[in-house]
XYZ file of C-alpha atoms in Angstrom:
388
model
C 11.889 51.249 143.287
C 13.502 49.277 146.084
C 12.871 46.336 148.368
C 13.995 44.928 151.692
C 13.816 41.282 152.757
C 13.926 39.769 156.233
C 13.803 36.299 157.721
C 15.996 33.264 158.349
C 16.162 29.959 156.498
C 14.463 27.975 159.285
C 12.599 30.871 160.892
C 8.817 31.270 160.732
C 8.677 33.284 157.506
C 10.372 35.430 154.900
C 9.045 38.960 154.525
C 9.671 41.451 151.735
C 8.557 45.074 151.384
C 8.602 46.581 147.882
C 8.374 50.337 147.410
C 7.872 52.239 144.166
C 5.445 50.028 142.244
C 3.088 52.296 140.259
C -0.589 52.436 141.174
C -3.331 50.652 139.199
C -1.204 47.646 138.205
C -3.362 44.524 138.190
C -1.750 41.864 140.387
C -2.966 38.283 140.781
C -1.311 36.350 143.585
C -1.562 33.160 141.514
C 0.774 34.709 138.920
C 3.373 35.329 141.623
C 2.915 31.840 143.054
C 3.420 30.318 139.618
C 6.909 31.839 139.575
C 7.544 30.729 143.167
C 6.736 27.155 142.167
C 9.312 27.258 139.363
C 12.071 28.160 141.824
C 11.386 25.000 143.831
C 11.908 22.694 140.868
C 14.915 21.430 138.969
C 16.923 18.241 139.002
C 19.375 17.997 141.899
C 17.317 19.762 144.574
C 17.448 18.512 148.165
C 14.762 17.398 150.628
C 13.951 20.938 151.791
C 11.931 21.581 148.646
C 9.793 18.520 149.437
C 8.837 20.170 152.727
C 8.157 23.723 151.567
C 5.165 24.746 149.477
C 6.195 28.300 148.727
C 3.226 30.584 148.269
C 2.988 34.326 148.778
C 0.532 36.210 150.939
C 0.192 39.881 150.015
C -0.559 41.814 153.204
C -0.338 45.441 152.057
C -0.210 47.673 148.996
C -2.794 45.794 146.899
C -6.563 46.265 147.121
C -9.110 44.272 145.149
C -6.429 43.080 142.759
C -4.761 46.428 141.979
C -1.704 48.156 143.414
C -2.256 51.307 145.441
C 1.124 52.956 144.851
C 2.011 52.373 148.512
C 4.577 49.812 149.787
C 3.672 46.205 148.980
C 4.395 43.640 151.686
C 4.599 39.927 150.856
C 5.088 37.006 153.229
C 6.360 33.491 152.469
C 5.771 30.995 155.288
C 8.549 28.507 156.100
C 6.739 25.207 156.665
C 9.950 23.650 157.995
C 9.821 26.010 160.987
C 7.627 23.466 162.790
C 10.727 21.239 163.099
C 12.917 24.143 164.265
C 10.508 25.994 166.515
C 12.657 25.802 169.657
C 16.126 26.246 168.180
C 14.960 29.130 165.936
C 12.438 30.588 168.375
C 12.594 34.044 169.928
C 12.685 32.866 173.562
C 16.103 32.352 175.217
C 17.356 28.770 175.721
C 20.198 27.486 177.864
C 23.564 26.364 176.498
C 22.718 22.866 177.719
C 19.467 22.796 175.750
C 21.253 24.085 172.673
C 23.944 21.418 173.011
C 21.365 18.663 173.473
C 19.680 19.660 170.233
C 23.011 19.261 168.379
C 22.350 22.401 166.375
C 25.294 24.570 167.433
C 27.721 25.040 164.535
C 31.402 25.689 165.200
C 32.981 24.094 162.108
C 32.639 26.537 159.196
C 32.124 25.303 155.633
C 34.743 26.340 153.051
C 33.212 28.638 150.453
C 30.334 29.733 152.700
C 29.744 32.865 154.788
C 30.078 30.885 158.057
C 33.569 31.853 159.251
C 33.744 35.443 158.030
C 30.210 36.182 159.187
C 31.033 34.793 162.619
C 34.084 37.034 162.855
C 32.272 40.128 161.612
C 29.238 39.867 163.907
C 30.930 38.043 166.822
C 28.754 34.925 166.587
C 30.205 31.864 168.325
C 27.329 29.776 166.997
C 27.715 29.976 163.229
C 24.077 29.044 162.743
C 23.403 32.739 163.353
C 25.271 33.382 160.095
C 24.117 30.558 157.858
C 20.428 31.046 158.650
C 20.451 34.445 156.962
C 23.152 33.780 154.357
C 21.237 30.739 153.101
C 19.859 30.775 149.559
C 16.437 30.335 151.138
C 16.317 34.154 151.067
C 16.052 34.011 147.278
C 12.430 32.884 147.662
C 11.637 36.448 148.736
C 13.643 37.854 145.836
C 11.728 35.703 143.364
C 8.485 37.094 144.808
C 9.786 40.607 144.075
C 10.865 39.620 140.580
C 7.500 38.000 139.896
C 5.806 41.283 140.773
C 8.224 43.053 138.416
C 7.412 40.576 135.640
C 3.733 41.499 135.989
C 4.760 45.129 135.458
C 7.016 44.309 132.497
C 4.267 42.286 130.839
C 2.052 45.387 130.865
C 4.829 47.171 128.956
C 5.104 44.344 126.392
C 8.551 43.402 127.716
C 9.288 39.677 127.932
C 11.868 38.038 130.169
C 12.799 34.377 130.329
C 15.729 32.134 131.218
C 17.437 28.808 130.621
C 20.418 26.747 131.737
C 23.432 26.933 129.429
C 25.884 24.653 131.234
C 26.045 22.236 134.176
C 29.283 20.647 135.329
C 31.065 21.339 132.039
C 28.246 19.934 129.867
C 26.992 22.692 127.571
C 23.802 23.406 125.686
C 24.057 25.411 122.462
C 25.330 28.953 122.947
C 22.401 30.717 121.296
C 18.919 29.913 120.040
C 16.527 32.113 118.100
C 13.916 33.596 120.412
C 11.011 31.551 119.065
C 12.825 28.254 119.684
C 13.905 29.535 123.081
C 10.390 30.522 124.183
C 8.694 27.446 122.711
C 10.906 25.133 124.752
C 10.979 26.830 128.143
C 10.752 24.355 131.034
C 10.555 21.375 128.674
C 12.710 19.366 131.101
C 13.891 19.475 134.713
C 17.330 20.925 133.952
C 15.885 23.759 131.834
C 17.904 23.143 128.664
C 16.445 22.911 125.182
C 18.281 19.815 123.889
C 16.850 16.672 125.560
C 19.996 14.651 124.879
C 22.095 17.231 126.671
C 19.510 17.261 129.480
C 20.080 13.567 130.199
C 23.854 13.997 130.186
C 23.425 16.772 132.758
C 21.214 14.577 134.954
C 23.863 11.859 134.859
C 26.499 14.407 135.890
C 24.341 15.584 138.800
C 23.735 11.986 139.924
C 27.466 11.326 139.808
C 28.158 14.348 142.015
C 25.457 13.304 144.480
C 26.870 9.778 144.714
C 30.319 11.233 145.379
C 28.977 13.553 148.107
C 29.937 16.495 145.904
C 28.185 19.406 144.176
C 28.397 21.025 140.736
C 27.724 24.476 139.316
C 27.021 25.900 135.895
C 25.965 28.833 133.732
C 22.490 30.313 133.282
C 21.161 32.774 130.728
C 18.436 35.417 130.975
C 16.937 37.176 127.940
C 14.909 40.420 128.004
C 12.986 41.208 124.794
C 11.295 44.347 123.474
C 13.163 46.700 125.768
C 12.795 50.390 124.817
C 16.012 52.098 123.752
C 18.094 54.374 125.933
C 17.263 52.938 129.360
C 20.283 53.435 131.611
C 22.920 56.112 131.000
C 26.502 56.712 129.891
C 26.707 59.836 132.088
C 27.546 58.222 135.452
C 28.918 54.785 136.376
C 26.073 54.019 138.784
C 23.390 54.647 136.151
C 24.767 52.195 133.586
C 22.168 49.476 133.018
C 24.674 46.671 132.529
C 26.405 47.652 135.782
C 23.124 47.481 137.674
C 22.206 44.122 136.201
C 25.681 42.769 136.964
C 25.455 43.833 140.608
C 22.127 42.075 140.980
C 23.327 38.857 139.370
C 26.521 38.499 141.412
C 24.546 39.233 144.588
C 22.761 35.883 144.148
C 24.129 33.186 146.431
C 27.029 31.260 144.826
C 27.133 33.421 141.659
C 30.726 34.313 140.795
C 30.536 35.910 137.364
C 28.354 37.705 134.836
C 28.657 38.601 131.160
C 26.482 40.036 128.401
C 25.894 38.758 124.881
C 28.940 36.802 123.767
C 30.621 37.772 127.012
C 34.227 36.687 127.463
C 34.366 35.337 123.906
C 34.544 38.975 122.817
C 38.165 38.986 123.984
C 39.017 36.388 121.334
C 37.665 38.277 118.309
C 38.497 41.477 116.406
C 36.224 44.470 116.780
C 34.805 44.009 113.296
C 33.277 40.698 114.426
C 31.921 41.934 117.764
C 30.411 45.398 117.186
C 26.796 45.229 116.007
C 26.181 47.215 112.812
C 23.432 49.849 112.942
C 20.576 49.465 110.449
C 17.279 51.276 109.878
C 13.859 50.708 108.376
C 10.601 52.625 108.710
C 8.842 49.879 110.682
C 11.495 49.107 113.322
C 13.464 52.323 113.295
C 17.087 51.778 114.326
C 18.162 48.203 114.980
C 21.315 46.082 114.882
C 22.341 43.541 112.284
C 23.603 41.206 115.027
C 23.544 41.069 118.815
C 27.051 40.140 119.948
C 26.933 42.806 122.679
C 23.719 41.493 124.200
C 21.476 44.510 123.704
C 23.626 46.970 125.665
C 25.851 49.802 124.423
C 27.372 52.576 126.526
C 25.474 51.448 129.613
C 22.110 51.735 127.804
C 19.614 49.401 126.174
C 19.747 49.529 122.368
C 16.439 47.793 121.651
C 17.931 44.398 120.853
C 17.342 41.492 123.282
C 19.346 41.932 126.475
C 21.293 38.709 127.038
C 22.686 38.106 130.532
C 24.894 35.131 131.438
C 25.503 34.227 135.088
C 28.083 31.793 136.475
C 27.174 29.758 139.557
C 29.865 27.951 141.533
C 29.138 24.537 143.094
C 27.172 24.784 146.349
C 29.638 24.855 149.295
C 27.748 22.358 151.492
C 29.202 18.918 150.710
C 28.069 15.530 152.019
C 31.711 14.493 151.801
C 32.958 17.618 153.593
C 36.288 19.380 153.141
C 38.764 20.172 155.891
C 37.961 22.986 158.293
C 38.813 24.187 161.806
C 36.640 24.242 164.927
C 36.446 27.903 165.991
C 36.394 26.967 169.693
C 39.190 24.373 169.908
C 41.148 25.472 166.779
C 41.541 21.777 165.983
C 41.230 20.364 162.464
C 37.800 18.923 161.677
C 35.658 18.160 158.685
C 33.253 20.993 157.891
C 29.652 20.940 159.107
C 27.109 19.144 156.917
C 23.769 20.880 156.394
C 20.887 19.581 154.294
C 21.546 20.878 150.792
C 21.267 20.386 147.036
C 23.844 18.618 144.891
C 23.027 21.028 142.047
C 20.814 24.117 142.136
C 21.643 25.536 138.700
C 18.139 24.999 137.201
C 16.549 26.736 140.200
C 19.234 29.428 140.073
C 18.233 30.258 136.497
C 14.781 31.146 137.834
C 16.296 33.257 140.612
C 18.549 35.041 138.117
C 15.591 35.738 135.831
C 13.724 37.436 138.656
C 16.737 39.392 139.881
C 17.202 40.739 136.349
C 13.465 41.516 136.183
C 13.841 43.747 139.241
C 16.905 45.510 137.802
C 15.035 46.177 134.550
C 11.860 47.365 136.296
C 13.844 49.646 138.611
C 15.711 51.189 135.677
C 12.484 51.740 133.735
C 10.788 53.440 136.677
C 13.758 55.775 137.092
C 13.865 56.532 133.370
C 10.110 57.109 133.119
C 9.013 58.417 136.507
C 5.363 57.497 136.827
C 2.818 57.446 139.628
C 0.472 55.047 137.866
C 0.686 52.357 135.204
C -1.210 54.322 132.523
C 1.333 57.144 132.736
C 4.200 54.666 132.460
C 2.712 52.936 129.415
C 2.358 56.241 127.569
C 5.981 57.192 128.190
C 7.171 53.797 126.945
C 5.133 54.240 123.751
C 6.734 57.647 123.198
C 10.261 56.274 123.682
C 9.642 53.465 121.195
C 8.358 56.020 118.704
C 11.506 58.088 119.229
C 13.572 55.150 117.964
C 11.714 55.449 114.649
C 11.520 59.233 114.339
C 14.991 60.300 115.529
């Protein structure tokens, strides 16, 4: 299973092609659009999300509500393109026209791809870099993840997410799964404790007033995963490695951990390893879940817990020092329309990126041409955990 996205932040559309989805999977576009809507929400978002109404159009690979087994193409229209039609159009324009539109960017933003991308691809107008490096591309990735969530639901695998921390203000480390699921999306910062939610809003407002931005930590949980998905045999088949690569590929994500994560370094092994237990109903299971459902690069049947760290967004309304690439003189960095905090939205993106990593691993583990074949293999693997 793989996908490829294309499109620029202010171009006409984002396009994604997904290959490897089994045939006969029932897909409703409204289920995908429900996930797209979640990505647009969250306290601290900028004006762009008031312009866009992200919905997906499926243009190939699905017929009469069911997948064909062929590549699935989805399109997300950028409504804001109407305001950028000339500057982001395909037809050539003169340097004078470009200058008159005040859209040429020569002052790179610290922490963004602007400067290095300009060097690498020899772009003197850094807009050519930021249009593709923008987090707008994650709308296409959420569409892919939403499709994967439809697949996972058919396999009785649940995946959900929350915000753990914003700007140093922390929610509780762990909740039981029922409390977690019962309180999803209860507020606009995606935490479970309402008192903590208000403190986070205040922190976001403070950053916005100061022309600054703040980051945080998000958490994704995958439940009812069959055992043994992934492998210890080769580094590139380890499930935690694949999930980690996906998470840190999200714009502004700078770290990932599993289960108790970096706290494991503070404790002895006797308090971190999860004891193996058995009963005839569940088969093998663990008495705790400090390791986050992963051992030796494989799923162990316990909930997979993924924590992702997002740095503050690099676009600041009170910009940092930079250098003009043409004159080499000191300037303040370019200001682009942006969010003061995108952590709640990023939790949705992370959830869908993990959904793809899980779906991809499952389809490699249980190679299947159609959904019925895949379901049967999953049933057999779950039975193996009892009978082994």
